[in-house]
Coordinates of C-alpha atoms (C1' of nucleotides) in Angstrom, one line a residue:
Chain V
M1 CA -22.6 8.4 23.6
G2 CA -18.4 8.6 25.4
N3 CA -16.3 10.8 23.2
R4 CA -14.3 7.2 22.6
S5 CA -17.3 6.5 20.3
L6 CA -17.2 9.9 18.4
L7 CA -14.5 8.7 18.1
I8 CA -14.2 5.5 16.2
D9 CA -17.0 6.9 14.6
A10 CA -15.4 9.7 12.9
A11 CA -12.3 7.6 12.6
S12 CA -14.0 4.9 10.1
A13 CA -15.7 7.9 8.9
E14 CA -12.7 9.6 7.5
L15 CA -11.1 6.6 6.7
S16 CA -13.1 5.3 4.4
E17 CA -12.6 8.1 2.8
H18 CA -9.0 9.2 2.7
G19 CA -7.4 6.4 3.2
L20 CA -4.7 5.4 6.8
D21 CA -2.9 8.4 6.0
V22 CA -5.9 10.9 7.1
S23 CA -4.3 12.8 10.2
I24 CA -5.0 12.5 13.9
A25 CA -6.3 16.6 13.9
R26 CA -8.8 16.0 11.4
I27 CA -10.7 12.7 13.1
A28 CA -10.8 14.8 16.4
A29 CA -12.4 18.4 15.0
R30 CA -15.0 15.4 13.3
A31 CA -15.7 14.7 16.6
G32 CA -16.0 17.5 17.8
V33 CA -12.6 17.3 20.7
A34 CA -8.4 17.7 20.9
K35 CA -6.1 16.4 19.5
G36 CA -5.3 15.5 22.8
T37 CA -8.1 13.1 23.8
V38 CA -7.5 10.4 21.9
F39 CA -4.5 9.4 23.1
N40 CA -6.9 9.5 26.0
H41 CA -8.5 6.6 24.6
F42 CA -6.5 5.0 22.0
S43 CA -2.7 5.4 23.3
S44 CA -1.7 5.6 19.6
K45 CA -3.5 6.0 16.1
E46 CA -2.5 2.8 15.1
E47 CA -4.6 1.3 17.9
L48 CA -7.0 3.5 16.5
I49 CA -6.5 2.2 13.3
S50 CA -6.5 -1.7 15.0
A51 CA -9.7 -1.2 16.5
I52 CA -11.1 -0.1 13.4
F53 CA -10.0 -3.0 11.6
C54 CA -10.7 -5.8 13.9
D55 CA -13.7 -5.4 13.7
Q56 CA -14.4 -5.4 9.9
L57 CA -12.9 -8.8 10.3
D58 CA -15.5 -9.4 12.0
T59 CA -18.5 -8.7 10.3
L60 CA -16.2 -10.2 7.6
A61 CA -15.7 -13.3 9.4
A62 CA -19.5 -13.5 10.6
T63 CA -20.8 -13.2 7.0
G64 CA -18.2 -16.1 6.3
E65 CA -20.5 -17.9 9.5
T66 CA -23.7 -17.5 8.2
L67 CA -22.4 -18.9 4.3
L68 CA -21.4 -22.0 6.0
E69 CA -25.1 -22.7 6.0
H70 CA -25.2 -21.6 2.7
T71 CA -26.7 -25.7 0.9
D72 CA -24.1 -24.6 -2.5
P73 CA -20.7 -24.6 -1.4
R74 CA -18.7 -23.2 -4.6
A75 CA -22.0 -20.1 -4.1
A76 CA -21.5 -19.6 -0.5
L77 CA -16.8 -18.7 -1.6
L78 CA -17.7 -17.1 -4.4
Q79 CA -19.7 -15.3 -2.2
F80 CA -17.7 -15.1 0.7
M81 CA -14.5 -13.6 -1.1
S82 CA -17.0 -11.3 -2.7
A83 CA -18.4 -9.4 0.8
G84 CA -14.1 -9.0 1.6
A85 CA -13.5 -7.4 -1.9
E86 CA -16.0 -5.6 -2.1
L87 CA -16.3 -4.6 1.8
Q88 CA -12.5 -2.8 0.7
A89 CA -13.8 -1.6 -2.7
N90 CA -16.0 0.8 -0.5
D91 CA -13.5 1.5 2.7
R92 CA -9.6 2.8 1.4
A93 CA -8.6 2.4 4.5
F94 CA -9.8 -1.4 5.0
C95 CA -8.1 -2.0 1.5
E96 CA -4.6 -0.2 2.6
A97 CA -4.8 -1.9 6.0
A98 CA -5.8 -5.4 4.6
A99 CA -2.5 -4.8 3.0
A100 CA -0.5 -3.5 5.3
T101 CA -0.5 -4.5 9.1
S102 CA 1.1 -6.4 10.4
R103 CA -0.7 -9.3 13.2
A104 CA 1.6 -8.9 15.7
H105 CA -0.7 -6.4 17.8
P106 CA -2.9 -9.6 19.3
A107 CA -6.1 -8.0 19.2
I108 CA -5.4 -8.3 14.9
R109 CA -4.1 -11.9 15.4
A110 CA -7.8 -12.9 17.1
A111 CA -9.7 -11.7 14.4
S112 CA -7.5 -13.0 11.9
D113 CA -7.4 -15.9 13.1
R114 CA -11.4 -16.5 12.9
L115 CA -11.3 -15.6 9.5
A116 CA -8.5 -17.9 8.5
Q117 CA -11.3 -20.5 10.7
V118 CA -14.0 -19.8 8.7
A119 CA -12.4 -18.9 5.2
E120 CA -10.6 -22.8 5.7
A121 CA -14.7 -24.1 6.0
L122 CA -15.6 -22.7 3.8
T123 CA -12.9 -23.9 1.7
A124 CA -13.0 -27.3 2.7
R125 CA -16.7 -28.1 1.1
A126 CA -16.2 -26.4 -2.0
R127 CA -12.4 -28.7 -2.0
Q128 CA -15.1 -31.3 -0.7
A129 CA -17.8 -31.2 -3.0
G130 CA -15.3 -30.4 -5.6
V131 CA -16.1 -27.7 -7.0
V132 CA -12.9 -26.1 -5.8
R133 CA -8.7 -27.1 -6.6
A134 CA -7.5 -29.9 -3.8
D135 CA -4.4 -27.9 -3.2
V136 CA -6.3 -24.2 -1.8
T137 CA -6.7 -23.4 1.6
G138 CA -8.5 -21.3 4.0
H139 CA -5.0 -19.3 4.3
D140 CA -4.5 -19.1 0.1
I141 CA -8.4 -17.6 0.5
V142 CA -7.8 -15.1 3.4
L143 CA -4.6 -13.8 1.6
L144 CA -6.4 -13.9 -2.0
L145 CA -9.5 -11.7 0.0
N146 CA -7.8 -8.2 -1.2
A147 CA -5.9 -9.0 -4.2
P148 CA -8.9 -7.8 -6.5
T149 CA -9.2 -4.2 -4.8
R150 CA -5.2 -4.4 -5.0
I151 CA -5.3 -5.1 -8.5
A152 CA -8.0 -2.9 -9.6
A153 CA -6.8 0.2 -7.9
P154 CA -4.9 2.2 -10.0
L155 CA -7.9 2.5 -12.0
A156 CA -10.1 2.9 -9.0
G157 CA -11.2 6.3 -10.0
A158 CA -12.0 6.1 -14.1
R159 CA -13.8 2.2 -12.8
S160 CA -15.0 1.2 -9.7
D161 CA -16.6 -2.1 -10.5
L162 CA -13.8 -3.3 -11.8
W163 CA -13.1 -5.7 -8.5
R164 CA -15.1 -7.5 -9.9
R165 CA -13.6 -8.8 -13.1
Y166 CA -10.6 -9.9 -11.1
L167 CA -12.0 -11.1 -8.3
H168 CA -13.5 -13.6 -11.1
L169 CA -10.5 -14.2 -12.0
I170 CA -9.3 -15.3 -9.5
F171 CA -11.8 -17.2 -8.4
D172 CA -11.3 -19.3 -12.3
A173 CA -8.0 -19.8 -10.4
L174 CA -10.2 -21.7 -8.2
R175 CA -11.2 -24.1 -10.5
P176 CA -10.3 -28.2 -10.5
E177 CA -9.6 -27.6 -14.3
A178 CA -7.6 -24.7 -13.7
G179 CA -4.8 -26.7 -11.5
H180 CA -1.4 -27.0 -12.8
E181 CA 1.0 -27.6 -9.4
L182 CA 1.7 -25.0 -7.7
P183 CA 5.5 -24.6 -6.5
V184 CA 5.6 -23.2 -3.7
A185 CA 3.2 -24.6 -0.6
A186 CA 0.7 -23.5 1.1
P187 CA 1.3 -20.6 4.1
T188 CA 0.8 -22.5 7.5
N189 CA -0.7 -20.8 11.3
A190 CA 3.5 -21.5 12.0
D191 CA 4.0 -18.8 8.9
F192 CA 1.6 -16.5 10.8
T193 CA 3.4 -16.7 14.3
T194 CA 6.6 -16.0 12.6
A195 CA 5.2 -13.0 10.4
A196 CA 4.5 -11.4 13.4
T197 CA 7.6 -11.6 15.4
R198 CA 9.5 -10.1 13.3
Chain F
M1 CA 30.5 11.0 -10.5
G2 CA 27.9 14.2 -9.7
N3 CA 25.5 14.4 -6.7
R4 CA 22.4 13.5 -8.7
S5 CA 24.0 10.0 -9.9
L6 CA 25.3 9.6 -6.0
L7 CA 21.5 10.8 -5.2
I8 CA 19.7 8.2 -7.6
D9 CA 21.9 5.9 -6.0
A10 CA 21.7 6.0 -2.7
A11 CA 17.7 6.8 -3.1
S12 CA 17.2 3.5 -4.6
A13 CA 19.5 1.9 -2.6
E14 CA 17.2 2.8 0.4
L15 CA 13.6 3.2 -1.5
S16 CA 14.6 -0.9 -2.4
E17 CA 15.4 -1.6 1.2
H18 CA 12.8 0.5 3.6
G19 CA 10.2 1.7 0.9
L20 CA 8.6 4.7 0.6
D21 CA 8.4 6.1 4.0
V22 CA 12.1 6.0 3.8
S23 CA 13.1 9.5 4.9
I24 CA 15.2 12.6 2.6
A25 CA 17.0 12.3 5.3
R26 CA 18.9 8.5 5.4
I27 CA 18.7 9.3 1.5
A28 CA 20.9 12.5 1.5
A29 CA 22.8 11.0 3.8
R30 CA 24.2 7.7 2.2
A31 CA 24.4 10.3 -0.7
G32 CA 27.2 12.1 1.8
V33 CA 24.9 15.5 0.6
A34 CA 23.0 17.9 2.9
K35 CA 19.3 17.7 3.3
G36 CA 18.3 20.2 1.1
T37 CA 21.1 20.1 -1.8
V38 CA 17.7 16.8 -2.9
F39 CA 15.6 19.4 -3.7
N40 CA 18.8 21.2 -6.0
H41 CA 18.1 17.7 -8.0
F42 CA 14.3 16.9 -7.4
S43 CA 11.8 19.4 -7.4
S44 CA 9.9 16.9 -4.6
K45 CA 10.9 13.9 -3.0
E46 CA 7.4 12.4 -5.4
E47 CA 9.9 13.4 -8.1
L48 CA 13.1 11.1 -6.9
I49 CA 10.1 8.7 -6.6
S50 CA 9.2 9.0 -10.1
A51 CA 12.7 9.2 -11.6
I52 CA 13.8 5.5 -10.1
F53 CA 10.4 4.4 -10.4
C54 CA 10.1 5.5 -14.4
D55 CA 13.7 3.1 -14.7
Q56 CA 12.5 0.2 -13.3
L57 CA 9.9 0.0 -15.4
D58 CA 11.8 0.5 -18.6
T59 CA 14.4 -1.5 -17.7
L60 CA 11.2 -4.3 -17.6
A61 CA 9.1 -3.6 -20.1
A62 CA 12.5 -4.1 -22.5
T63 CA 13.1 -7.2 -20.8
G64 CA 9.4 -7.9 -22.3
E65 CA 10.3 -6.9 -25.9
T66 CA 13.8 -9.5 -25.8
L67 CA 10.7 -12.3 -24.3
L68 CA 8.8 -11.2 -27.6
E69 CA 11.9 -13.1 -30.2
H70 CA 10.4 -16.0 -27.6
T71 CA 9.6 -19.1 -29.7
D72 CA 7.1 -20.5 -26.8
P73 CA 3.9 -18.3 -26.4
R74 CA 3.3 -18.9 -22.9
A75 CA 6.3 -19.6 -21.7
A76 CA 7.2 -15.8 -22.3
L77 CA 4.5 -14.2 -21.3
L78 CA 5.2 -16.4 -17.7
Q79 CA 9.1 -15.1 -18.0
F80 CA 8.1 -11.7 -18.6
M81 CA 5.3 -11.7 -15.5
S82 CA 7.7 -13.8 -13.3
A83 CA 10.6 -11.0 -14.1
G84 CA 7.6 -8.1 -12.2
A85 CA 6.8 -10.5 -9.9
E86 CA 10.5 -10.5 -8.7
L87 CA 11.8 -7.4 -9.6
Q88 CA 9.0 -6.3 -6.8
A89 CA 10.0 -8.9 -4.5
N90 CA 12.9 -7.4 -3.9
D91 CA 12.6 -4.0 -4.5
R92 CA 9.8 -3.4 -1.3
A93 CA 9.5 0.2 -3.2
F94 CA 8.9 -1.3 -6.5
C95 CA 6.3 -2.9 -4.6
E96 CA 4.5 0.2 -2.9
A97 CA 5.0 2.6 -6.1
A98 CA 3.6 0.2 -8.5
A99 CA 0.0 -0.2 -6.8
A100 CA -0.1 3.1 -5.1
T101 CA 1.7 5.4 -8.3
S102 CA -1.1 7.5 -9.7
R103 CA -0.2 7.6 -13.9
A104 CA -0.2 11.4 -13.9
H105 CA 2.7 12.1 -13.5
P106 CA 3.9 12.3 -17.9
A107 CA 7.5 10.8 -17.4
I108 CA 5.3 7.4 -15.5
R109 CA 3.2 7.1 -18.3
A110 CA 5.2 7.3 -21.2
A111 CA 7.0 4.2 -19.3
S112 CA 4.1 2.1 -18.3
D113 CA 2.5 2.9 -22.2
R114 CA 5.1 0.9 -23.6
L115 CA 4.9 -1.4 -21.1
A116 CA 1.4 -1.2 -21.9
Q117 CA 2.8 -2.2 -24.9
V118 CA 5.1 -4.7 -24.9
A119 CA 2.7 -7.0 -22.5
E120 CA -0.2 -6.7 -25.4
A121 CA 2.3 -8.1 -27.6
L122 CA 3.1 -10.7 -25.3
T123 CA -0.4 -11.9 -24.8
A124 CA -1.6 -11.6 -28.3
R125 CA 0.8 -14.0 -29.1
A126 CA 0.3 -16.1 -26.3
R127 CA -3.8 -15.5 -26.8
Q128 CA -3.4 -17.2 -30.9
A129 CA -1.3 -19.4 -30.0
G130 CA -4.0 -20.3 -27.7
V131 CA -2.3 -20.6 -24.9
V132 CA -5.2 -18.0 -22.9
R133 CA -7.5 -17.3 -22.8
A134 CA -10.0 -14.8 -25.4
D135 CA -11.0 -12.3 -23.4
V136 CA -7.4 -11.3 -21.1
T137 CA -5.8 -8.6 -22.1
G138 CA -2.1 -6.6 -22.0
H139 CA -3.7 -3.8 -19.7
D140 CA -5.2 -6.6 -17.4
I141 CA -1.0 -8.8 -17.0
V142 CA -0.3 -5.0 -16.4
L143 CA -2.0 -4.6 -13.4
L144 CA -1.5 -8.4 -12.6
L145 CA 2.2 -7.6 -12.6
N146 CA 1.9 -6.8 -8.9
A147 CA -0.2 -8.9 -7.1
P148 CA 1.5 -11.4 -6.7
T149 CA 3.8 -9.8 -4.7
R150 CA 1.1 -8.3 -3.0
I151 CA -1.3 -11.0 -2.3
A152 CA 2.7 -12.4 -0.4
A153 CA 3.4 -9.0 1.3
P154 CA 1.9 -10.3 5.1
L155 CA 3.5 -13.4 5.1
A156 CA 6.7 -12.1 3.2
G157 CA 9.9 -11.7 6.3
A158 CA 8.3 -16.1 7.2
R159 CA 7.8 -17.2 3.1
S160 CA 10.4 -15.0 0.7
D161 CA 9.2 -17.0 -2.1
L162 CA 5.1 -17.5 -1.1
W163 CA 5.3 -14.9 -4.0
R164 CA 5.9 -17.8 -6.9
R165 CA 2.9 -19.6 -5.6
Y166 CA -0.4 -17.0 -6.6
L167 CA 2.6 -16.2 -9.5
H168 CA 1.4 -19.4 -11.1
L169 CA -1.6 -19.3 -9.3
I170 CA -2.5 -16.1 -11.7
F171 CA -1.0 -18.0 -14.7
D172 CA -3.9 -21.4 -14.3
A173 CA -6.6 -18.5 -13.9
L174 CA -5.0 -17.4 -18.0
R175 CA -5.7 -20.7 -19.3
P176 CA -8.2 -21.3 -22.0
E177 CA -9.4 -23.8 -19.6
A178 CA -10.2 -21.4 -16.4
G179 CA -12.5 -19.6 -18.8
H180 CA -16.2 -18.7 -17.0
E181 CA -17.4 -15.6 -19.0
L182 CA -15.4 -12.6 -16.5
P183 CA -18.6 -9.9 -14.9
V184 CA -17.1 -6.8 -16.1
A185 CA -14.6 -5.4 -19.4
A186 CA -10.9 -5.2 -19.1
P187 CA -9.8 -2.1 -18.7
T188 CA -8.8 0.2 -22.3
N189 CA -6.5 3.4 -22.4
A190 CA -9.2 5.6 -21.8
D191 CA -9.6 4.3 -18.3
F192 CA -5.9 5.0 -17.8
T193 CA -6.2 8.5 -19.2
T194 CA -9.6 9.5 -16.6
A195 CA -7.8 7.9 -14.4
A196 CA -4.9 10.3 -15.0
T197 CA -6.5 13.2 -14.7
R198 CA -8.4 12.7 -11.4
Chain A
dA1 C1' 25.1 26.8 -11.1
dC2 C1' 25.2 24.6 -7.1
dC3 C1' 26.0 23.7 -1.7
dT4 C1' 24.2 24.5 3.0
dG5 C1' 22.2 24.5 7.0
dA6 C1' 19.0 27.4 10.0
dA7 C1' 13.5 28.2 9.3
dC8 C1' 9.0 26.8 8.1
dA9 C1' 4.2 24.4 8.0
dC10 C1' 2.7 20.3 8.8
dC11 C1' 2.2 15.3 11.2
dG12 C1' 2.1 12.3 15.7
dT13 C1' 2.9 11.9 20.3
dT14 C1' 2.9 13.8 25.3
dC15 C1' 2.0 15.7 29.5
dA16 C1' 1.0 20.4 32.6
dA17 C1' -2.3 22.6 33.4
dG18 C1' -7.2 22.8 34.6
dT19 C1' -12.6 21.0 35.2
Chain Z
dA1 C1' -11.3 10.6 36.1
dC2 C1' -12.1 12.7 31.2
dC3 C1' -10.2 16.8 28.8
dT4 C1' -7.1 20.6 27.0
dG5 C1' -3.3 23.1 24.2
dA6 C1' 1.4 24.1 24.4
dA7 C1' 5.7 23.1 23.5
dC8 C1' 8.6 18.2 21.9
dA9 C1' 10.7 15.3 18.0
dC10 C1' 10.2 14.3 13.8
dC11 C1' 9.0 15.3 8.7
dG12 C1' 9.6 17.6 3.4
dT13 C1' 9.6 22.4 1.7
dT14 C1' 11.9 26.4 1.5
dC15 C1' 15.1 29.7 1.3
dA16 C1' 19.4 33.8 2.5
dA17 C1' 24.4 33.0 2.8
dG18 C1' 27.8 31.4 1.4
dT19 C1' 31.6 28.9 -2.7

DNA sequence: ACCTGAACACCGTTCAAGT
DNA sequence: ACCTGAACACCGTTCAAGT
């Protein structure tokens, strides 16, 4: 096993436990290499984090693609959102990265687009089945994925399952019966592009 | 005007624009004092941030107390949540602090408790009027205050008003008609205490 | 009592020297 | 080609020296 894999493994573990602020020194020590070696494989700390973050986005997108086979469109969408929120509940860095990471990085853009596409497919099925309000889009769902863990974050130490409460509260907001007209239009692909190039 | 006030003003402006990561050097320079002077008035960067964060929580609590006079309980709750979200949309550090700051600090605990009380009063009125589902509490509302800005954060550069979409989506989730039973109980005062002492 | 700026321990990053 | 550890510029914080 090469040092690159050792670094990815060490970084995944440290990031998951301690969040994005974990030091390069700690990651290098856990991988059993010198600090400088990290920059032999990744041009910056951000690049190392991006590599791991992309893998996690791809895993979630794959989960979503599997759920497209599910016969119940409403259950499929709920399970997709549940999977996204749970990944973040179990991984501090994933939760922080989902909120903070810009889409400027090309690899993150690609993974993010793949995720947006599967989210839109799942949402479209649920919309057609009449179980989700007509004005909610796949982009909305992607942005909503990290809401439950962030809402519950201040109490994560005391109530580790609290994010499930807010996942279901938000899911209730998606029901057709819930719908007042929303005051601002859904985000578009162009919005993501603009935000990425700032 | 003393250096303490100059520092609070400079820090408020820098934090609002650049978020919690702004350097002490920048704040000191803006206030026109040496770096060391900051620690003459605040024992740490965190203490300085806490002082400002508390003021903002108190301002929001005062807004909530005024809204208790409002004749329409539903409009009062919406305006309270709207005010909380808007403060965070206009102040990067307030948004970050609302998500990240622990309630361990006594002054923050006090401001946070005052906010929770007015939130509970507003929620109770709306609940009794039958315009908010029975299982949502004041603590839920406090935790939900920073959700709209966080959900919209990745697109804040491209769509500065997008948070309003998610504020109204979340507000729709609070309607009695929306209510499926939630799988996890609302947070309690005890949960906040436990989380604070970790 | 308050202010200053040099000093310290940390961080991410670079790079000359080794294999 | 890859690894290392000293060096650098930054950060928050401390503190002896000044007023």
